[in-house]
XYZ file of C-alpha atoms in Angstrom:
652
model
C -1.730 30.573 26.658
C 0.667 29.156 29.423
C -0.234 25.973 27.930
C 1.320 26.604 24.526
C 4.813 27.705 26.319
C 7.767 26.065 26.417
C 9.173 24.485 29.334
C 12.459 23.158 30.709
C 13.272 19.394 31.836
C 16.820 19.174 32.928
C 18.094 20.832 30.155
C 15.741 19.995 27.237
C 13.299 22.759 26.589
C 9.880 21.215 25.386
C 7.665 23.613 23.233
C 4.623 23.234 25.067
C 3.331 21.850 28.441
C 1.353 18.781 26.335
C 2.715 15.572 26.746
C 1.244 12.343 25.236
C 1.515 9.866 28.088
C 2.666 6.327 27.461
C -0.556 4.015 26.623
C -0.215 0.421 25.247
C -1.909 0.263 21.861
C -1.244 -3.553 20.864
C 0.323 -2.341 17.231
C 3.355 -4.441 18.044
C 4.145 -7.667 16.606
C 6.972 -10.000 18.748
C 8.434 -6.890 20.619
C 8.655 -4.938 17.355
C 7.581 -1.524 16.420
C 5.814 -1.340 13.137
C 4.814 0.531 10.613
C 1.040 0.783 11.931
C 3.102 2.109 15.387
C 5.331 4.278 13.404
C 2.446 6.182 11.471
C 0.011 6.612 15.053
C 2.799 8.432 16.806
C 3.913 10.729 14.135
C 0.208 11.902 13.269
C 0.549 12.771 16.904
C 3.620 14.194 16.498
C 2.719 16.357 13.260
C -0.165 17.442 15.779
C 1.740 19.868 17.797
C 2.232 18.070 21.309
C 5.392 18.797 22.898
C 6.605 15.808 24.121
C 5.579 11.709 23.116
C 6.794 9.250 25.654
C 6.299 6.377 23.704
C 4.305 3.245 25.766
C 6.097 1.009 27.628
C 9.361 -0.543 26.158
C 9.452 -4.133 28.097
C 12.859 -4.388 29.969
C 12.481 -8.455 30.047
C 10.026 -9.815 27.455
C 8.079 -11.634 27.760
C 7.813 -12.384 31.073
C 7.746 -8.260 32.492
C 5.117 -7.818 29.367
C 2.165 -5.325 30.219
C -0.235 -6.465 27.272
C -0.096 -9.184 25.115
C 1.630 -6.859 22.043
C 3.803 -4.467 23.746
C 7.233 -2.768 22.307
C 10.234 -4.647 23.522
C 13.751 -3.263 24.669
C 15.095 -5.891 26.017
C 17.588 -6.888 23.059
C 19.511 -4.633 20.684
C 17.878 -6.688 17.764
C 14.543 -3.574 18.342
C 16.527 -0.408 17.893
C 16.403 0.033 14.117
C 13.378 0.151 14.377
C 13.149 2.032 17.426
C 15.225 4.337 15.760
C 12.397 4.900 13.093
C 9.925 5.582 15.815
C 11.946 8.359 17.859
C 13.163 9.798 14.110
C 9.201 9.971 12.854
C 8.552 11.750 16.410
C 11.373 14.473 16.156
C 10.921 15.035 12.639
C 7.426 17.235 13.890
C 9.449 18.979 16.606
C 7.893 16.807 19.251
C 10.493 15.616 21.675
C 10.936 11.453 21.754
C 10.529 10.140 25.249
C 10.253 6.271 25.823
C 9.067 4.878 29.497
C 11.228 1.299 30.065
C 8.777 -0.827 32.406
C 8.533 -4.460 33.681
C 5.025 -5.707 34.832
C 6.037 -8.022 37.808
C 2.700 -9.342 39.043
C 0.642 -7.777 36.240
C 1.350 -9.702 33.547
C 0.532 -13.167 35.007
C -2.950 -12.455 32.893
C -4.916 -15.305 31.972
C -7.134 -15.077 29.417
C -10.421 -15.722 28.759
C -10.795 -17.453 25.808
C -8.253 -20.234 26.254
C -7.151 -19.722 30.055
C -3.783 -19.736 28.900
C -1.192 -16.517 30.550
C -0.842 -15.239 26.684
C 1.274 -12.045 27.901
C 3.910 -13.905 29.588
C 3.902 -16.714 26.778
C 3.044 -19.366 29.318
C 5.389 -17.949 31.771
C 4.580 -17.446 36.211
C 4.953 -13.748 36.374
C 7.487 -12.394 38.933
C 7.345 -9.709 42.173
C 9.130 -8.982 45.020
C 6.540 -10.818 47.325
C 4.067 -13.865 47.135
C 1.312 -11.766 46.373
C -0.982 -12.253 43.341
C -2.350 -9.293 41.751
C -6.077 -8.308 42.969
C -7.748 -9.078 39.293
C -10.080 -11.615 38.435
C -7.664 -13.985 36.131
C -4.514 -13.262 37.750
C -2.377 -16.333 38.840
C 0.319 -15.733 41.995
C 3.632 -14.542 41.397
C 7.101 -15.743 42.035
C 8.966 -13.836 44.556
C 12.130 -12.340 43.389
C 15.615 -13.523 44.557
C 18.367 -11.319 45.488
C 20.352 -12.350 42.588
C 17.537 -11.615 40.383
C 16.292 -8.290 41.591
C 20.424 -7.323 40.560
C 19.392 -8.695 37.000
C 16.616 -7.333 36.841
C 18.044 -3.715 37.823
C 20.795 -4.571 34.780
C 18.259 -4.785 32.558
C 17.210 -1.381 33.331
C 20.334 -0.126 32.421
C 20.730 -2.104 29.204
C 17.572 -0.812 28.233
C 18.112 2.885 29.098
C 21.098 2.230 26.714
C 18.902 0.768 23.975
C 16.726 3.706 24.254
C 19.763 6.444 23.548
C 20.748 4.236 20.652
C 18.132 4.670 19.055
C 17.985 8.486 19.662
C 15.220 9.050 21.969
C 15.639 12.306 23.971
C 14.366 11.682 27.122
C 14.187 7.975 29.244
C 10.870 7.821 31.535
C 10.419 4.867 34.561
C 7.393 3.267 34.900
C 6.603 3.243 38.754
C 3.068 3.849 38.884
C 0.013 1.631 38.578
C 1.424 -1.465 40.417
C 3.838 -2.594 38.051
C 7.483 -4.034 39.298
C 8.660 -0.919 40.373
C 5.668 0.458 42.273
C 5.159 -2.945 43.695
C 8.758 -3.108 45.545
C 7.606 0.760 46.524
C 4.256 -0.390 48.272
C 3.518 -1.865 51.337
C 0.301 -3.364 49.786
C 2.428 -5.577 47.336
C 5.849 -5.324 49.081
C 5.778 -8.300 51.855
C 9.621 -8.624 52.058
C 11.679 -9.274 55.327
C 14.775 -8.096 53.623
C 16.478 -5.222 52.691
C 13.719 -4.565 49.690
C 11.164 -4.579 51.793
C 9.398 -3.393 55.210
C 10.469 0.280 55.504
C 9.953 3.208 53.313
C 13.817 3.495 53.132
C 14.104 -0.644 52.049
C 10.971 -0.495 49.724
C 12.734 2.638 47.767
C 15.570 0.655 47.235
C 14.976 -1.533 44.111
C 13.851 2.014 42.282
C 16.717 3.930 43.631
C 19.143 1.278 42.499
C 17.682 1.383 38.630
C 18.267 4.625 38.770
C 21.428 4.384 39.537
C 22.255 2.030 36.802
C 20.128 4.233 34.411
C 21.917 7.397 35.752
C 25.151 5.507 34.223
C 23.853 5.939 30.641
C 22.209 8.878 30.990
C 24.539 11.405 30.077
C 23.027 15.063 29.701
C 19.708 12.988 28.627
C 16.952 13.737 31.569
C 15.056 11.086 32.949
C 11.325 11.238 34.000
C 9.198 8.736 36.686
C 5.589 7.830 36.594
C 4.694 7.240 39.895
C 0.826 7.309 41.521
C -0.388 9.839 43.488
C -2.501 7.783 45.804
C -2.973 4.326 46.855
C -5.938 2.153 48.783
C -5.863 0.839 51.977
C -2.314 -0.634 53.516
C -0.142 1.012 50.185
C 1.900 4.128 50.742
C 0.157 7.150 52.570
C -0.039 10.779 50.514
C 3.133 12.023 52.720
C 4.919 8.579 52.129
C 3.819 9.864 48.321
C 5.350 12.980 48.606
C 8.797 11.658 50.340
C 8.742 8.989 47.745
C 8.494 11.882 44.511
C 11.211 14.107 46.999
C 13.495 10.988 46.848
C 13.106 10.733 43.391
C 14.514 14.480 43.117
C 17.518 13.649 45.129
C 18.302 10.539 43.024
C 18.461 12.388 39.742
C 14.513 12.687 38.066
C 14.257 15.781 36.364
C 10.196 15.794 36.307
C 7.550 13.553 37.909
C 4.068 12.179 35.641
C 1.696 11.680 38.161
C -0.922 9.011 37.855
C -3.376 6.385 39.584
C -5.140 2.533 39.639
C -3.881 -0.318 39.142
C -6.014 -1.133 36.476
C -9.847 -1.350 35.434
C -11.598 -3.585 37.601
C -9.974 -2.348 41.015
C -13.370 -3.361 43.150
C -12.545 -0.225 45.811
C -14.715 2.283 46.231
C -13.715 5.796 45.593
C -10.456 5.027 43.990
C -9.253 6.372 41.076
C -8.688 4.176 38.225
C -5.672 4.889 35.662
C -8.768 5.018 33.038
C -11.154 7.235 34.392
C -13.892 6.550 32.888
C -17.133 8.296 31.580
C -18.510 10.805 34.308
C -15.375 11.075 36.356
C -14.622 14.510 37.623
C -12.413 16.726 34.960
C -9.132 16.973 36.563
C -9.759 14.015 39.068
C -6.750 13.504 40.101
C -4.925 17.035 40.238
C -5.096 17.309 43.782
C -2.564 14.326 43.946
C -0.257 16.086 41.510
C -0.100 18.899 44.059
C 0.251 17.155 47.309
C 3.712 15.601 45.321
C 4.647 19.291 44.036
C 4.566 20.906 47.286
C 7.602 18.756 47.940
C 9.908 19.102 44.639
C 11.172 21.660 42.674
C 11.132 19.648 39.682
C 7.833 19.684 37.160
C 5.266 18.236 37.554
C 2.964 16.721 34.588
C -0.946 14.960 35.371
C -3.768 14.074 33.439
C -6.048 11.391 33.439
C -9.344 13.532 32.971
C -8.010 17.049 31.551
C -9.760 17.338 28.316
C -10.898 20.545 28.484
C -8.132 23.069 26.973
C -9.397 26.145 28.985
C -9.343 23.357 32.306
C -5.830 22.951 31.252
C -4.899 26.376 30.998
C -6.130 27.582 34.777
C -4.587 24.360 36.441
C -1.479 25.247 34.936
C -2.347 29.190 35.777
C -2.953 28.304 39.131
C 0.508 26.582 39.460
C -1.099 23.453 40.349
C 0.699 21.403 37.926
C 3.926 22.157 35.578
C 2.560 19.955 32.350
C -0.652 18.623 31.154
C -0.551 14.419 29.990
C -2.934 14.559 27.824
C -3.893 10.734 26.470
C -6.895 9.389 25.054
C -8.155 12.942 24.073
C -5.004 12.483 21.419
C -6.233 9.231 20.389
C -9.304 10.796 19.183
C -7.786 14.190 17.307
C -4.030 13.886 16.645
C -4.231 17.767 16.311
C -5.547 18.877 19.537
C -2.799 20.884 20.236
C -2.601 22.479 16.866
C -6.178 23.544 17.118
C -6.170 24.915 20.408
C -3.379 27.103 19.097
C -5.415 27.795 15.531
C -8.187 28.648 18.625
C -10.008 26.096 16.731
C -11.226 24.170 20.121
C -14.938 23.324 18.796
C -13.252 21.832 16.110
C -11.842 19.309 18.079
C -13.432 15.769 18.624
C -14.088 15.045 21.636
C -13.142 12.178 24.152
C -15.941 11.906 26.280
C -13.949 8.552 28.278
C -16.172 5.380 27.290
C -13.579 3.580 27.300
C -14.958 1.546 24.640
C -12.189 1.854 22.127
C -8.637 2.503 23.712
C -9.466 0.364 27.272
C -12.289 -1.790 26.147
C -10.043 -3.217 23.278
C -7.016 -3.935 25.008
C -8.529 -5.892 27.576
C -9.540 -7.760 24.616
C -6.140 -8.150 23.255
C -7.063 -6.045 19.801
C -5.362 -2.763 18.561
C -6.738 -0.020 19.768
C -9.478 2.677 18.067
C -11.470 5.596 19.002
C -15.262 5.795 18.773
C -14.875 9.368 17.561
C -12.103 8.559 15.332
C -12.163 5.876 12.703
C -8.796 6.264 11.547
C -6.773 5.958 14.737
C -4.598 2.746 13.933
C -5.207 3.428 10.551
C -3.457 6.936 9.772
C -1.115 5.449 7.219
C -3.563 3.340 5.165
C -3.958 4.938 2.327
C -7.994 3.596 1.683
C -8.826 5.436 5.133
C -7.758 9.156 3.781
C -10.373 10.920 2.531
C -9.631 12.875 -1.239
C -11.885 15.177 -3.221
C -14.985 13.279 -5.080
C -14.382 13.279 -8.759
C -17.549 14.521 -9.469
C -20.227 16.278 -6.591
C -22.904 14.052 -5.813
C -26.679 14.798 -4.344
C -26.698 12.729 -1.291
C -29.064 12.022 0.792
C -28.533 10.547 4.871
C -31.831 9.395 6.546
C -31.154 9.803 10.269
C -29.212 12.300 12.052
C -27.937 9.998 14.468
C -24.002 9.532 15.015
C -23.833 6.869 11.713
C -25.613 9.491 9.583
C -23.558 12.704 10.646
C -20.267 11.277 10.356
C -21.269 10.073 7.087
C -22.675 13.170 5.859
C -19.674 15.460 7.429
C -17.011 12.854 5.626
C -19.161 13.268 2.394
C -19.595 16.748 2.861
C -15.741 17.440 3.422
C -14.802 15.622 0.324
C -16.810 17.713 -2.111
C -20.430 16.149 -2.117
C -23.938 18.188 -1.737
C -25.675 16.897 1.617
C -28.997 17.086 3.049
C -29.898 14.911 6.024
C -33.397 14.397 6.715
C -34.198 13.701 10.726
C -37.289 12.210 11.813
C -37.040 13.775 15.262
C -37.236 17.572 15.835
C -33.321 17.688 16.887
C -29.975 15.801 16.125
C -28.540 13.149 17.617
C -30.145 9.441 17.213
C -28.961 6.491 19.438
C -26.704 9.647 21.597
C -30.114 11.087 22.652
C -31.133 7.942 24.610
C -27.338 6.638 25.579
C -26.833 9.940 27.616
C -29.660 9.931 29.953
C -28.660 7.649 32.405
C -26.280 8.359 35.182
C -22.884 9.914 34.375
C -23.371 9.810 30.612
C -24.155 13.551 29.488
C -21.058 13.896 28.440
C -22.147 11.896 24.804
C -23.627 15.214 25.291
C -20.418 16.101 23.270
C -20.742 14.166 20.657
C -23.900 15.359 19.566
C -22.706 19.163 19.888
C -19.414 17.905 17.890
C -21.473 16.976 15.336
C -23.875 19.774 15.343
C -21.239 22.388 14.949
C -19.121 20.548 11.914
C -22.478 20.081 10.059
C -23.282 23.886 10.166
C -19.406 24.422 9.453
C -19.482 22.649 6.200
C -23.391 24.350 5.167
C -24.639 20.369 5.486
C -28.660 20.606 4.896
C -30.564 19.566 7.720
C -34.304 18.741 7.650
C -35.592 18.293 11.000
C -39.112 16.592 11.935
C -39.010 14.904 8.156
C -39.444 11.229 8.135
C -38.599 9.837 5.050
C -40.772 7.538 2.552
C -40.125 6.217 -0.961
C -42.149 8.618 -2.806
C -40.335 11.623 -0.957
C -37.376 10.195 -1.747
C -38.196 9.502 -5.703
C -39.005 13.075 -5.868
C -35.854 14.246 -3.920
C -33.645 12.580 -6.966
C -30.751 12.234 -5.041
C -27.536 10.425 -6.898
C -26.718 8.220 -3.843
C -29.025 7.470 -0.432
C -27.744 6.683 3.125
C -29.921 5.058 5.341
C -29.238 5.473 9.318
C -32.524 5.451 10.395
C -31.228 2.661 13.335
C -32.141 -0.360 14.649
C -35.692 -1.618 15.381
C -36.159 -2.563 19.459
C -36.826 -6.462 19.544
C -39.783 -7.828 21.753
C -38.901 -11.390 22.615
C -41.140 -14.115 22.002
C -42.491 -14.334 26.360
C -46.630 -15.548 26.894
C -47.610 -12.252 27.756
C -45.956 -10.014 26.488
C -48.696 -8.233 25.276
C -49.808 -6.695 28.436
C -50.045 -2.713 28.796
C -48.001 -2.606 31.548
C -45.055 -4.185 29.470
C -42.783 -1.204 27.692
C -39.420 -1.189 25.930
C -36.303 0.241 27.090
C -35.667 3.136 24.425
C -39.571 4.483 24.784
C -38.749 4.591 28.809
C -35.638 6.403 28.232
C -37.115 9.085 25.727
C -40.498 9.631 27.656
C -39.087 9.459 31.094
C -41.920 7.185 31.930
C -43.381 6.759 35.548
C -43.060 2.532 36.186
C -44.334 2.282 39.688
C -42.401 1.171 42.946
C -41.721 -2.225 41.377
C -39.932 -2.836 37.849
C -38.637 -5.668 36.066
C -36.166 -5.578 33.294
C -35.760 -8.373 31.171
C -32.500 -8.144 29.390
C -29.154 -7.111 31.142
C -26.778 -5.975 28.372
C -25.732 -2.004 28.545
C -29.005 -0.524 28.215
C -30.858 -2.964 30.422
C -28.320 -2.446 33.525
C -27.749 1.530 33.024
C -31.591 2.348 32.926
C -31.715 -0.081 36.038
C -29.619 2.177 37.582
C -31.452 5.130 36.731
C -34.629 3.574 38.569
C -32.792 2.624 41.126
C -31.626 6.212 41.736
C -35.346 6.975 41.795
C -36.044 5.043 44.690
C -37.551 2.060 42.503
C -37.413 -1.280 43.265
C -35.313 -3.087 40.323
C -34.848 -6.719 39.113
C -32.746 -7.424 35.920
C -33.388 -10.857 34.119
C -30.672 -11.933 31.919
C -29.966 -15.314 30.272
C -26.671 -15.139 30.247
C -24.207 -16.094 33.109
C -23.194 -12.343 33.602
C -24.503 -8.490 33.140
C -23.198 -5.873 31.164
C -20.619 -7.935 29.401
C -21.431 -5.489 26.361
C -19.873 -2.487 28.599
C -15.529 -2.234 29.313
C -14.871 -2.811 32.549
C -13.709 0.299 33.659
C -17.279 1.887 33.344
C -18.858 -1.209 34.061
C -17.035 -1.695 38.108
C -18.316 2.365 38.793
C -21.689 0.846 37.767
C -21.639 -2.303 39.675
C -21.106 -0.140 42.888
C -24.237 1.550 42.226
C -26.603 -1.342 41.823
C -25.368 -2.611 44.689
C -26.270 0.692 46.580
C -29.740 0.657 45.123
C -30.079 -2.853 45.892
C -31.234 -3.996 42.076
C -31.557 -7.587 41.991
C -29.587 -9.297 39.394
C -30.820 -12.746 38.190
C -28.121 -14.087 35.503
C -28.576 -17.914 34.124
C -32.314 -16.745 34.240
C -35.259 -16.768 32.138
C -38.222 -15.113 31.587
C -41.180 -17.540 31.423
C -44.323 -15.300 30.975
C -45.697 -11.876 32.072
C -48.907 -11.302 33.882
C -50.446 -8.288 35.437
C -48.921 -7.654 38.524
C -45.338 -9.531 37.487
C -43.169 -11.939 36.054
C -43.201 -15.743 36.373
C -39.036 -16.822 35.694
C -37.357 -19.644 35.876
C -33.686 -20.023 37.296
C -31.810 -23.027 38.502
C -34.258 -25.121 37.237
C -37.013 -23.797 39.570
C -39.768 -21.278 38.814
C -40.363 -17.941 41.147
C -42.672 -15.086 40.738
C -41.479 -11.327 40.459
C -44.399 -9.506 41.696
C -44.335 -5.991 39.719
C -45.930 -2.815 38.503
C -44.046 -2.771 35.239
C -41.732 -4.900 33.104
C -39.403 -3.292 30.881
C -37.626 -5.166 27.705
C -34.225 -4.440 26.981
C -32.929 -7.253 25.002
C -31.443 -5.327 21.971
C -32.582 -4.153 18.490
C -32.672 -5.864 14.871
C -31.652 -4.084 11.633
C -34.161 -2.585 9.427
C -33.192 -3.119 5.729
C -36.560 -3.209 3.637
C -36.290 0.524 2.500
C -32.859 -0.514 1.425
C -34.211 -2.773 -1.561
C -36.618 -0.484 -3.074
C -34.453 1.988 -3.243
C -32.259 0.173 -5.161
C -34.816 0.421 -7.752
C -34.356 4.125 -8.693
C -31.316 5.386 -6.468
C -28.000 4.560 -7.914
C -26.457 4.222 -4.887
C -27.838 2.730 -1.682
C -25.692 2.683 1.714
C -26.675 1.316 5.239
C -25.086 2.687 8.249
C -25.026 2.035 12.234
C -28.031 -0.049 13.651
C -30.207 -0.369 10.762
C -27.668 -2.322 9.003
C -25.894 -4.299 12.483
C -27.301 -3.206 15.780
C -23.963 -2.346 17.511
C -22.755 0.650 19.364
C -21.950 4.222 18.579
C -18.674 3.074 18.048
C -19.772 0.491 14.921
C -21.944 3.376 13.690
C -19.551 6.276 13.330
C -17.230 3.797 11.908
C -19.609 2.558 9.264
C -20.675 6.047 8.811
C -16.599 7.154 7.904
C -15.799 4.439 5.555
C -19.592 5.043 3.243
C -18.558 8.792 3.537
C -15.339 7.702 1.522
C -16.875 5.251 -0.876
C -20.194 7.776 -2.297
């Protein structure tokens, strides 16, 4: 495979075209890598990929901070233990790249919780224009002086210096996704009369100077750029794009990531966010990674939404791109490379871009996990490694949905005998449902993840069998697992009763016909994405939700693609709203203190499930031990389930 070969930049040979991308994963603490940090990147490491360009090393902290944890470089007081990070990296054969990066704009943040700016510590963020950035909780920045901009581009070098000490191979700039440097470059943040500002020539300046300064330290040690490959309205045009990357060539950049967005909650239709979430296009952005080859000699890496390794292999076949960037796909199996090359792809698990775990948590502030992988974050804790049972067990999981596989597959691989009994005549659970509505058949993966490791390790499956307490008594197993999931609640509304009232999940797994008119009372996840899936019907939707938003269950990065499309099917969302009582032909609510009628066909609930525990205590009667997984212990996600499913696979 092309993919497996080596490849050239400047004069480093890599040993194959995957690179792990830079991607904040809030494992820092003050600026500092740590030990969590140290063992993440060398599973990756041990994994096979060919190059890790570690996230972004924060020329001036705090105020140039991306996130409110990120790694620091901006004082020599970091490199010993930057040293241990680029050493744990190389010792796997993996070259050590590190991308230096201030946020300007981006990191006046302010949070939710206590509406302070957390990631600048309280201070105004800074940028070469008056222009705040386009998020909701963004304050306006400072505009740069000329004096400071020269700082600023000394702190560049400094850091490129910090980065050799501590024997990292390769030195990346950050000037993609409207941070400092790709704000100076862009005439959609750049506003300045000066000599920074205005032309193509000025607004390359501030980038070409850091090079410069970076060029000083750089001695036989190549240096990469991020940079995006498109822009919305009023930024840089795809041939000011590809003048910008041919530039870059002439200044000294030996290779060229290409990337996109500015971020999750960009409200612009058809643009590209960095996180491509859940039902983008595979390879979305590869046609912006060739309009900037066509103009360079140098390679050329992309990503974004190449998962797929045979994808990867006929982009690269087709000269399209130099390099793959492969990110959150590594997140979820450190040894995607190594199985590729073993030809072991179904064995990989699969990032199927929710978002829920990498993006989702960072724009909460939290360290980052997968919700395929339970032990990203946590390779080096000892309690999260799975060894051989002392002695084989009989176990027994009720429910095949994601809780109960991964708990019988970490079982299973650890030496136990497993049978999983399955109410429903195939595998899959909560997955079933969750990948019905628009965009989401790609949880198809997860279920066909799981399908194929259970028939790897001989796991019993028992299909159409719902379990009872006598069944169970007779099956004498030494420990029981119950991931049966959650129960659907119906709220207490006068009404409710009525047969033309149904709940969400029975809609979903019947494909019901509702009628022209539908009401859904509930607006978390489930109540807003089967909203859109009547909406795409030509139904006529209302969501009811008590609380002062939608969707605030979802990240935002799947959540804004989502908002779009309501808007195109013209649901009606009542927030602050309640549901009062149900009749025949609709639903009397009441919002701003006033009452209206929402004549309609059929109401739909979708206000969440409750746990279902009862089997749980009599089996503690004659079953040794007695487990609880995923919903039917805390209605949660797949996420909570496949979690809770890992660490009860450890414990039988």
């Amino acid at each position: 495979m092309k993919l497996l070969t080596p490849i050239q930049i400047g004069n480093l040979e890599i040993r194959n075209r995957v690179v792990m991308p830079s991607m904040t994963n809030n494992y820092t603490k003050d600026g500092y890598v740590t030990q969590q940090m140290l063992d993440y990147y060398e599973a990756r490491a041990r994994g096979g990929v060919g190059m890790i360009c570690v996230e972004d090393g924060i020329v001036d902290f705090p105020i140039g901070n991306n996130a409110k944890n990120p790694v620091s470089i901006d004082n020599d007081k970091y490199i010993p233990m930057l040293t241990k990070l680029s050493t744990v990296i190389k010792k796997h054969g993996a070259r050590a790249a590190i991308q230096i990066s201030h946020a300007g704009r981006r990191a006046g943040r302010v949070s939710h919780e206590n509406g302070c700016m957390e990631v600048t510590r309280g201070m105004i963020p800074v940028a070469p224009s008056i222009v705040g950035h386009p998020f909701p909780g963004h304050v306006v920045p400072q505009e740069l002086r000329i004096e400071e901009i020269e700082g600023i581009v000394e702190k560049f070098g400094q850091a490129t210096r910090r980065a050799l000490e501590a024997g990292f191979e390769v030195v990346g700039l950050h000037c993609a996704h409207m941070y400092l440097c790709g704000e100076f470059l862009s005439p959609w943040a750049n506003k300045r009369t000066d000599k920074y500002g205005g032309s193509l020539e000025n607004r390359l300046r501030f980038v070409l100077e850091i090079i410069e300064r970076m060029k000083k330290e750089l001695v036989n040690v190549p240096l990469i750029c991020r940079m995006n490959g498109q822009e919305p309205e009023g930024g840089n045009t795809l041939l000011e794009i590809r003048e910008i990357a041919r530039r870059l060539q002439l200044a000294g950049v030996k290779a060229i990531s290409v990337s996109t967005g500015f971020g999750a909650v960009l409200n612009e239709r058809d643009f590209i966010s960095a996180e491509a979430p859940i039902g983008t296009p595979e390879g979305c952005i590869v046609h912006l990674a060739e309009n900037i080859k066509t103009g360079i000699t140098i390679p050329v890496m992309v990503g974004n939404m190449i998962r797929n390794p045979e994808f990867a292999e006929n982009v690269l076949l087709e000269n399209r791109t130099d390099m793959i960037t492969l990110g959150r796909p590594l997140i979820t199996d450190p040894d995607w490379v190594n199985k590729v090359s073993a030809g072991k792809v179904r064995d990989i698990r699969p990032c199927v871009s929710c978002c829920q775990g990498c993006v989702g948590y960072i724009a909460k502030d939290l360290p980052i996990t997968c919700i395929m992988n339970p032990v990203a974050g946590k390779e080096g804790d000892l309690s999260m490694q799975p060894v051989p049972a002392e002695r084989e067990k009989k176990v027994l999981v009720i429910g095949g949905g994601p809780g109960g596989l991964e708990t019988a597959i970490t079982a299973a691989s650890r030496g136990h005998k497993v049978t999983i009994w399955e109410k429903e005549q195939q595998l899959g659970g909560t997955v079933l449902l969750a990948e019905l509505p628009p965009r989401k058949n790609e949880l198809k993966k997860i279920r066909d993840y799981f399908s194929h490791t259970v028939s790897q390790l001989k796991i019993e499956v028992e299909l159409g069998k719902e379990a009872n307490k006598e069944l169970i008594k007779a099956f004498k197993p030494d420990a029981v697992v119950l991931a049966i999931g959650g129960q659907s609640i119906t709220p207490l509304i006068k009404g409710i009763a009525q047969n033309n009232v149904f709940l969400a999940n029975d809609v979903l797994r019947n494909n019901m016909t509702l009628g022209e008119k539908v009401v859904i009372i509930g607006g978390g996840q489930v109540g807003v994405e089967l909203a859109e899936l009547l909406g795409e019907k030509g139904v006529s939707v209302t969501v009811v939700e008590a609380l002062p938003s939608v969707a605030g269950d979802m990240s935002s990065a799947v959540k804004v693609l989502l908002m779009f499309k309501l808007e195109d099917y013209n649901v009606r969302l009542l927030t602050n709203t309640l549901a009062k009582e149900i009749k025949a032909n609709g639903v009397l609510i009441e919002r701003n203190d006033a009452e209206e009628f929402i004549e309609a066909d059929s109401i739909v609930i979708a206000v969440g499930s409750a746990a279902q525990t009862s089997l749980e205590a009599e089996l503690k009667e004659f079953v040794q031990e007695v487990y609880a997984v995923g919903d039917c212990l805390k209605p949660g996600s797949i996420l909570g389930a496949v979690h809770d499913g890992y660490k009860v696979g450890l414990t039988i």
